[in-house]
């Protein structure tokens, strides 16, 4: 027998070790001490020192079949080798060219059992069944990615490497998956069986069996490789339990998705949190409580299916389960999203309403995906809330980047009804927020998976006293130029009148002089903005498939947000150098 001491949860490990050794010498019982025969570890794949669980728990690996078999399968996705070229945020895609699709791609993400929005899409070529214009890699000349036969099938996906616990979530049909976002499948893609597997895979006993194979410290980054999932035991699922688990998983999926309906960048977005409680049931504390109840019920069923004894259940539940943790630099997690103030979220949505950002581009407001179709229904191309209905006599125009409303930062948000419908007081500093804070807030929210994709572009004068608010990259320079040109003409006429008045010897006060100098400086800034746009207009012909960052790069001098300006300036330098030869630039 070998003696093991488990002190991972102790803050003062030196003191805990000293006390454990003293108790061992005196023959006193100690819950942190385990005595296990080394050959007992042979039952667990890889023979890790899984000493903290009983012989019966380790024996589950011998008694039950592995997940990988005739009925279930786990696969690792392909590696494209250049995410910046082939991957986009779904918010960047406005249309698709003939022969190309924007396929949602699972590529890791934050800890989120049952449901997680897939934000990335891949430029996919249906004719060659691979990434668009992909010609293979030196070490793998094949054009088709790994596990291609499983692409576009409904399944479950998870983050391969993370400091959090494993969390599997539904992956609807029509998606592909990458090496950082492996996927599991069932034979014949049977929805109820896949949902039942989703419930079991997010249960406490399944998580413990996975953790046993890792043998990693609680705070260490974990690699949930496909091989580990393939070797994890799965109990037989009798029809009654399978149906019950499927119902619970479907309900958990629906509740998690409901929590996502206030996220402006999600496919599920309906309304900001300040307005969300009005059209339907949205009570986060109640939802979280129901999710906890569902998880407890799933765990109880799973413990029965795995045939865990009561003592093992208590021991397993006594081990702190790894949950969401802070991601390290080499992990597949997203950066944890900070809580967004309700007022800021409502203002952000109101700006989108004022700019008419969604006119004709998104599906009807009542387009919903029923939870029972969560796996068999592909992702919608646009969020259901971001539609403004047109009269029936008009046909819906396809998504395009040709509408560019131009607004001044001094104007108020037009949709004041947003505030009247909420319980929030109207902020006194809306004008300041729009001028100074909005774009930084917008850029942070529209940056995911190491991609930055702000869809509202403030093109401003040097001082920021005049801003053209653009919502689309196509024709931005042309439309903004027209507005800037017309804006400069009145300034020129006013200047002529002021010069005429000066020649007539009209007296001006000191305040008048300051105002006159301010107007002169503003006029010069407008002229500079106009000249810059006129210089860019003849050659500015962006292609939305290049993504927001490349499309905005030529306009980098007109952005006043320094971090974003630097990103665009560096991108433009690389474009001029030819680093992105695949981009649609002359």
Short mmCIF file of N, CA and C in Angstrom, two decimals, residues 261-266 269-276 278-279 340-358 362 365 383-388 413-422 424 433-434 438 441-442 445-446 455-456 471:
data_model
loop_
_atom_site.label_atom_id
_atom_site.label_comp_id
_atom_site.label_asym_id
_atom_site.label_seq_id
_atom_site.Cartn_x
_atom_site.Cartn_y
_atom_site.Cartn_z
N UNK A 261 -30.20 36.39 -24.42
CA UNK A 261 -31.02 37.26 -25.26
C UNK A 261 -30.79 38.74 -24.99
N UNK A 262 -30.00 39.08 -23.98
CA UNK A 262 -29.67 40.48 -23.71
C UNK A 262 -28.27 40.82 -24.21
N UNK A 263 -27.61 39.87 -24.84
CA UNK A 263 -26.25 40.08 -25.35
C UNK A 263 -26.33 40.59 -26.78
N UNK A 264 -25.93 41.82 -27.00
CA UNK A 264 -26.09 42.47 -28.30
C UNK A 264 -25.35 41.76 -29.42
N UNK A 265 -24.29 41.03 -29.11
CA UNK A 265 -23.49 40.37 -30.14
C UNK A 265 -23.85 38.92 -30.35
N UNK A 266 -24.93 38.46 -29.72
CA UNK A 266 -25.32 37.06 -29.82
C UNK A 266 -26.39 36.86 -30.88
N UNK A 269 -29.94 37.54 -29.44
CA UNK A 269 -30.27 38.86 -28.90
C UNK A 269 -31.69 39.29 -29.26
N UNK A 270 -32.41 39.75 -28.23
CA UNK A 270 -33.75 40.28 -28.41
C UNK A 270 -33.82 41.75 -28.02
N UNK A 271 -33.48 42.05 -26.77
CA UNK A 271 -33.54 43.40 -26.26
C UNK A 271 -32.48 43.59 -25.18
N UNK A 272 -32.06 44.83 -24.91
CA UNK A 272 -31.17 45.06 -23.77
C UNK A 272 -31.84 44.63 -22.46
N UNK A 273 -31.02 44.39 -21.45
CA UNK A 273 -31.56 43.90 -20.17
C UNK A 273 -32.58 44.86 -19.58
N UNK A 274 -32.40 46.16 -19.81
CA UNK A 274 -33.33 47.15 -19.25
C UNK A 274 -34.73 47.02 -19.83
N UNK A 275 -34.86 46.42 -21.02
CA UNK A 275 -36.16 46.27 -21.67
C UNK A 275 -36.61 44.82 -21.76
N UNK A 276 -35.72 43.90 -21.47
CA UNK A 276 -35.98 42.49 -21.76
C UNK A 276 -37.10 41.88 -20.93
N UNK A 278 -39.93 43.00 -20.21
CA UNK A 278 -41.29 43.37 -20.61
C UNK A 278 -41.94 42.38 -21.58
N UNK A 279 -41.27 41.99 -22.69
CA UNK A 279 -41.95 41.12 -23.65
C UNK A 279 -42.01 39.66 -23.25
N UNK A 340 -22.01 44.31 -18.19
CA UNK A 340 -22.23 45.57 -18.88
C UNK A 340 -23.31 46.36 -18.13
N UNK A 341 -23.03 47.60 -17.75
CA UNK A 341 -24.06 48.41 -17.08
C UNK A 341 -25.31 48.51 -17.96
N UNK A 342 -26.46 48.45 -17.33
CA UNK A 342 -27.72 48.47 -18.08
C UNK A 342 -27.86 49.72 -18.92
N UNK A 343 -27.44 50.86 -18.36
CA UNK A 343 -27.57 52.12 -19.10
C UNK A 343 -26.70 52.11 -20.35
N UNK A 344 -25.46 51.60 -20.23
CA UNK A 344 -24.57 51.54 -21.38
C UNK A 344 -25.10 50.59 -22.45
N UNK A 345 -25.62 49.44 -22.02
CA UNK A 345 -26.17 48.48 -22.97
C UNK A 345 -27.37 49.07 -23.71
N UNK A 346 -28.21 49.80 -22.98
CA UNK A 346 -29.37 50.41 -23.61
C UNK A 346 -28.95 51.53 -24.56
N UNK A 347 -27.96 52.32 -24.17
CA UNK A 347 -27.45 53.36 -25.05
C UNK A 347 -26.85 52.77 -26.32
N UNK A 348 -26.11 51.68 -26.17
CA UNK A 348 -25.51 51.03 -27.34
C UNK A 348 -26.58 50.57 -28.31
N UNK A 349 -27.63 49.97 -27.78
CA UNK A 349 -28.73 49.52 -28.64
C UNK A 349 -29.45 50.71 -29.28
N UNK A 350 -29.61 51.79 -28.51
CA UNK A 350 -30.28 52.97 -29.04
C UNK A 350 -29.48 53.60 -30.18
N UNK A 351 -28.15 53.56 -30.07
CA UNK A 351 -27.32 54.08 -31.16
C UNK A 351 -27.57 53.25 -32.42
N UNK A 352 -27.66 51.94 -32.27
CA UNK A 352 -27.96 51.09 -33.42
C UNK A 352 -29.31 51.41 -34.02
N UNK A 353 -30.29 51.70 -33.18
CA UNK A 353 -31.62 52.09 -33.67
C UNK A 353 -31.53 53.40 -34.43
N UNK A 354 -30.80 54.35 -33.87
CA UNK A 354 -30.67 55.66 -34.51
C UNK A 354 -29.97 55.57 -35.85
N UNK A 355 -29.01 54.68 -35.97
CA UNK A 355 -28.28 54.53 -37.22
C UNK A 355 -28.98 53.59 -38.19
N UNK A 356 -30.10 53.01 -37.78
CA UNK A 356 -30.83 52.06 -38.63
C UNK A 356 -29.90 50.94 -39.08
N UNK A 357 -29.11 50.41 -38.14
CA UNK A 357 -28.08 49.44 -38.49
C UNK A 357 -28.63 48.13 -39.00
N UNK A 358 -29.91 47.86 -38.73
CA UNK A 358 -30.41 46.55 -39.10
C UNK A 358 -31.44 46.57 -40.21
N UNK A 362 -31.71 41.61 -41.28
CA UNK A 362 -31.89 40.52 -40.34
C UNK A 362 -33.27 39.92 -40.46
N UNK A 365 -38.65 39.87 -36.54
CA UNK A 365 -38.48 39.96 -35.10
C UNK A 365 -39.05 38.75 -34.37
N UNK A 383 -29.39 38.07 -35.86
CA UNK A 383 -30.14 37.97 -34.63
C UNK A 383 -31.60 38.35 -34.86
N UNK A 384 -32.55 37.65 -34.21
CA UNK A 384 -33.96 37.92 -34.47
C UNK A 384 -34.43 39.29 -34.03
N UNK A 385 -33.74 39.92 -33.08
CA UNK A 385 -34.23 41.20 -32.57
C UNK A 385 -33.83 42.37 -33.45
N UNK A 386 -32.90 42.15 -34.35
CA UNK A 386 -32.31 43.28 -35.07
C UNK A 386 -32.99 43.50 -36.41
N UNK A 387 -34.29 43.47 -36.43
CA UNK A 387 -35.05 43.66 -37.66
C UNK A 387 -36.06 44.77 -37.46
N UNK A 388 -36.23 45.57 -38.45
CA UNK A 388 -37.31 46.56 -38.46
C UNK A 388 -38.19 46.22 -39.63
N UNK A 413 -29.60 60.75 -29.26
CA UNK A 413 -30.10 59.48 -29.77
C UNK A 413 -31.57 59.65 -30.09
N UNK A 414 -31.95 59.29 -31.32
CA UNK A 414 -33.30 59.59 -31.78
C UNK A 414 -34.36 58.76 -31.09
N UNK A 415 -34.03 57.53 -30.70
CA UNK A 415 -35.05 56.65 -30.15
C UNK A 415 -35.22 56.88 -28.66
N UNK A 416 -35.84 58.00 -28.31
CA UNK A 416 -36.05 58.32 -26.89
C UNK A 416 -37.06 57.38 -26.27
N UNK A 417 -37.86 56.71 -27.10
CA UNK A 417 -38.83 55.75 -26.57
C UNK A 417 -38.13 54.61 -25.84
N UNK A 418 -36.87 54.35 -26.19
CA UNK A 418 -36.11 53.31 -25.51
C UNK A 418 -36.08 53.57 -24.01
N UNK A 419 -35.87 54.83 -23.67
CA UNK A 419 -35.77 55.17 -22.26
C UNK A 419 -37.15 55.21 -21.61
N UNK A 420 -38.13 55.67 -22.35
CA UNK A 420 -39.48 55.73 -21.78
C UNK A 420 -40.00 54.34 -21.45
N UNK A 421 -39.55 53.32 -22.20
CA UNK A 421 -39.99 51.95 -21.96
C UNK A 421 -39.22 51.28 -20.85
N UNK A 422 -38.13 51.89 -20.39
CA UNK A 422 -37.33 51.29 -19.34
C UNK A 422 -37.54 52.04 -18.04
N UNK A 424 -34.98 53.05 -16.33
CA UNK A 424 -33.74 53.78 -16.10
C UNK A 424 -33.95 55.27 -16.32
N UNK A 433 -20.98 60.81 -23.48
CA UNK A 433 -20.76 59.35 -23.64
C UNK A 433 -20.58 59.01 -25.11
N UNK A 434 -21.41 59.61 -25.97
CA UNK A 434 -21.29 59.34 -27.40
C UNK A 434 -19.96 59.85 -27.95
N UNK A 438 -18.32 55.94 -26.23
CA UNK A 438 -19.11 54.95 -26.99
C UNK A 438 -18.23 54.00 -27.80
N UNK A 441 -16.34 51.40 -25.82
CA UNK A 441 -17.29 50.41 -25.33
C UNK A 441 -17.72 49.48 -26.46
N UNK A 442 -18.00 50.05 -27.61
CA UNK A 442 -18.45 49.27 -28.76
C UNK A 442 -17.34 48.33 -29.24
N UNK A 445 -16.97 45.30 -26.89
CA UNK A 445 -18.06 44.33 -26.99
C UNK A 445 -18.02 43.55 -28.30
N UNK A 446 -17.51 44.17 -29.35
CA UNK A 446 -17.47 43.53 -30.66
C UNK A 446 -16.08 42.98 -30.98
N UNK A 455 -18.77 47.50 -35.80
CA UNK A 455 -19.59 47.73 -37.00
C UNK A 455 -20.02 49.19 -37.12
N UNK A 456 -19.81 50.00 -36.08
CA UNK A 456 -20.08 51.44 -36.16
C UNK A 456 -18.73 52.16 -36.21
N UNK A 471 -21.92 53.02 -40.60
CA UNK A 471 -22.25 51.68 -40.11
C UNK A 471 -21.86 50.60 -41.10
#
